Amino acid sequence: MTDSIRHRIARATSHARATPERGARVNRGWGRAFILMLLGWSSTAVAQAENLLPVPSGQPVHLSDVLLDNNPGELWVRFRFVAPKIGYTAGRIGYDVASNDMEHLCQTLAVAYVARHELDPARVVISLSDRPVEFGRSAPDATQFFEAYRLEQSQCIWEGL
């Protein structure tokens, strides 16, 4: 199952905790490798694509982290992506478009990842950030969008946070 995957504990350093008391396990390298394997990319294409994932908007998106988080007392799998074109100003990709990208990432990536690792999460959270942000850290200048889903019969069902 997930025992062969290396995880580290991610803990918030601010006063308002973003993680449960025991923290969240992070899976970085394997998540990227699994995604690329799913997409059938060769090592040459991987080097050229820099781990970019196709999304409906066409914006550049890459996986930053996969967190396995027991919050609160149930498994949540958090997929954290960097999408540098999101934002609220003119010329940026707003939430209305990015929400379609998040649903697509849930359906095409999260469902396969959960099945591959034989996980049974209560929720899958997909997050987009315009820049890398350390999990649990405050980043007031960063734009971040989040969506939560439950999985039913290999389908992502929006839960709305």
Short mmCIF file of C-alpha atoms in Angstrom, two decimals:
data_model
loop_
_atom_site.label_atom_id
_atom_site.label_comp_id
_atom_site.label_asym_id
_atom_site.label_seq_id
_atom_site.Cartn_x
_atom_site.Cartn_y
_atom_site.Cartn_z
CA MET A 1 0.00 0.00 0.00
CA THR A 2 1.52 3.40 0.93
CA ASP A 3 4.26 2.00 3.19
CA SER A 4 6.80 2.08 0.37
CA ILE A 5 6.18 5.79 -0.24
CA ARG A 6 8.44 8.20 1.61
CA HIS A 7 6.58 10.89 3.52
CA ARG A 8 7.64 13.76 5.69
CA ILE A 9 5.65 15.62 8.29
CA ALA A 10 4.41 19.05 7.23
CA ARG A 11 3.66 21.35 10.13
CA ALA A 12 2.36 24.90 10.24
CA THR A 13 4.62 27.46 11.89
CA SER A 14 2.02 30.19 12.40
CA HIS A 15 -0.28 30.47 15.40
CA ALA A 16 -3.32 29.39 13.42
CA ARG A 17 -2.56 25.76 12.63
CA ALA A 18 -3.19 24.67 9.06
CA THR A 19 -2.50 21.02 9.83
CA PRO A 20 -3.76 18.63 12.46
CA GLU A 21 -1.67 18.23 15.61
CA ARG A 22 0.13 15.17 14.16
CA GLY A 23 0.81 16.90 10.84
CA ALA A 24 0.37 15.76 7.26
CA ARG A 25 2.51 13.33 5.31
CA VAL A 26 4.00 14.67 2.10
CA ASN A 27 4.71 12.65 -1.01
CA ARG A 28 6.59 14.68 -3.61
CA GLY A 29 8.72 12.72 -6.03
CA TRP A 30 6.48 9.66 -6.42
CA GLY A 31 3.42 11.80 -7.10
CA ARG A 32 5.17 13.53 -10.00
CA ALA A 33 6.57 10.28 -11.35
CA PHE A 34 3.14 8.65 -11.14
CA ILE A 35 1.49 11.51 -12.98
CA LEU A 36 4.04 11.38 -15.74
CA MET A 37 3.67 7.61 -15.97
CA LEU A 38 -0.11 8.08 -16.30
CA LEU A 39 0.41 10.56 -19.08
CA GLY A 40 2.79 8.15 -20.86
CA TRP A 41 5.58 10.69 -21.16
CA SER A 42 9.13 9.63 -22.00
CA SER A 43 12.11 10.89 -19.98
CA THR A 44 12.97 13.31 -22.81
CA ALA A 45 9.45 14.75 -22.83
CA VAL A 46 9.56 14.99 -19.03
CA ALA A 47 12.70 17.08 -19.13
CA GLN A 48 11.16 19.36 -21.75
CA ALA A 49 7.76 19.69 -20.12
CA GLU A 50 9.08 20.44 -16.62
CA ASN A 51 6.23 18.43 -15.08
CA LEU A 52 3.50 20.56 -16.68
CA LEU A 53 0.03 19.03 -16.64
CA PRO A 54 -2.63 19.62 -19.28
CA VAL A 55 -5.71 21.47 -18.03
CA PRO A 56 -8.77 22.88 -19.86
CA SER A 57 -7.61 26.50 -19.60
CA GLY A 58 -4.24 25.68 -21.16
CA GLN A 59 -2.38 27.45 -18.35
CA PRO A 60 0.93 25.96 -17.14
CA VAL A 61 0.28 23.82 -14.05
CA HIS A 62 2.68 21.55 -12.19
CA LEU A 63 2.34 19.39 -9.11
CA SER A 64 4.05 20.74 -6.02
CA ASP A 65 3.03 18.27 -3.26
CA VAL A 66 0.72 15.43 -2.37
CA LEU A 67 -0.26 15.47 1.31
CA LEU A 68 -1.93 12.60 3.16
CA ASP A 69 -3.66 14.35 6.03
CA ASN A 70 -5.82 12.95 8.84
CA ASN A 71 -7.94 16.03 9.37
CA PRO A 72 -9.93 15.61 11.65
CA GLY A 73 -9.65 11.89 12.18
CA GLU A 74 -10.33 11.06 8.52
CA LEU A 75 -8.03 10.87 5.54
CA TRP A 76 -7.85 13.88 3.24
CA VAL A 77 -5.56 13.71 0.22
CA ARG A 78 -4.34 17.16 -0.76
CA PHE A 79 -2.91 17.79 -4.22
CA ARG A 80 -1.05 21.10 -4.31
CA PHE A 81 -0.29 22.65 -7.70
CA VAL A 82 1.54 25.77 -8.86
CA ALA A 83 -0.36 27.67 -11.54
CA PRO A 84 1.50 30.97 -12.05
CA LYS A 85 -1.18 32.57 -14.26
CA ILE A 86 -4.01 32.58 -11.69
CA GLY A 87 -5.09 35.83 -10.09
CA TYR A 88 -7.75 38.49 -9.79
CA THR A 89 -6.26 41.20 -12.01
CA ALA A 90 -6.84 41.75 -15.74
CA GLY A 91 -5.12 39.18 -17.91
CA ARG A 92 -4.92 36.57 -15.13
CA ILE A 93 -6.91 33.34 -14.90
CA GLY A 94 -9.70 33.85 -12.38
CA TYR A 95 -11.43 31.40 -10.11
CA ASP A 96 -14.28 30.81 -12.59
CA VAL A 97 -11.86 29.31 -15.15
CA ALA A 98 -9.46 27.78 -12.61
CA SER A 99 -12.31 25.84 -10.96
CA ASN A 100 -12.69 23.85 -14.20
CA ASP A 101 -8.96 23.10 -14.10
CA MET A 102 -9.23 21.89 -10.49
CA GLU A 103 -12.13 19.58 -11.34
CA HIS A 104 -10.16 18.24 -14.30
CA LEU A 105 -7.08 17.61 -12.11
CA CYS A 106 -9.24 15.79 -9.58
CA GLN A 107 -10.82 13.58 -12.21
CA THR A 108 -7.71 12.83 -14.28
CA LEU A 109 -5.01 12.76 -11.62
CA ALA A 110 -6.43 12.36 -8.12
CA VAL A 111 -8.78 9.48 -8.95
CA ALA A 112 -5.94 7.47 -10.52
CA TYR A 113 -3.52 8.31 -7.68
CA VAL A 114 -5.99 7.25 -4.99
CA ALA A 115 -6.74 3.99 -6.81
CA ARG A 116 -3.05 3.25 -7.43
CA HIS A 117 -2.20 3.69 -3.74
CA GLU A 118 -5.37 1.95 -2.54
CA LEU A 119 -6.42 4.96 -0.46
CA ASP A 120 -9.93 5.62 0.80
CA PRO A 121 -10.03 9.37 1.50
CA ALA A 122 -12.99 11.20 2.96
CA ARG A 123 -12.00 14.20 0.83
CA VAL A 124 -9.64 15.12 -1.98
CA VAL A 125 -8.51 18.74 -1.95
CA ILE A 126 -7.11 20.34 -5.09
CA SER A 127 -5.30 23.64 -4.61
CA LEU A 128 -3.73 26.04 -7.09
CA SER A 129 -1.26 28.71 -6.07
CA ASP A 130 0.35 31.34 -8.27
CA ARG A 131 3.72 30.61 -6.63
CA PRO A 132 5.24 27.92 -4.43
CA VAL A 133 4.02 28.31 -0.85
CA GLU A 134 5.26 26.11 1.96
CA PHE A 135 2.39 24.09 3.42
CA GLY A 136 1.02 25.72 6.57
CA ARG A 137 2.77 29.06 5.99
CA SER A 138 0.95 32.33 5.50
CA ALA A 139 1.60 34.01 2.14
CA PRO A 140 -0.61 37.13 1.91
CA ASP A 141 0.73 38.10 -1.54
CA ALA A 142 0.02 34.69 -3.07
CA THR A 143 -3.20 33.88 -4.92
CA GLN A 144 -4.54 30.47 -3.92
CA PHE A 145 -7.68 28.63 -5.01
CA PHE A 146 -9.00 25.50 -3.26
CA GLU A 147 -11.71 22.96 -3.97
CA ALA A 148 -12.75 19.84 -2.04
CA TYR A 149 -14.25 16.70 -3.54
CA ARG A 150 -15.48 13.35 -2.33
CA LEU A 151 -14.87 10.35 -4.53
CA GLU A 152 -17.80 8.16 -5.51
CA GLN A 153 -17.39 5.37 -8.06
CA SER A 154 -14.22 6.97 -9.49
CA GLN A 155 -15.94 10.35 -9.87
CA CYS A 156 -15.04 13.63 -8.19
CA ILE A 157 -18.11 15.15 -6.49
CA TRP A 158 -17.67 18.81 -5.56
CA GLU A 159 -18.02 19.44 -1.83
CA GLY A 160 -17.59 23.20 -1.65
CA LEU A 161 -15.64 24.39 1.37
#
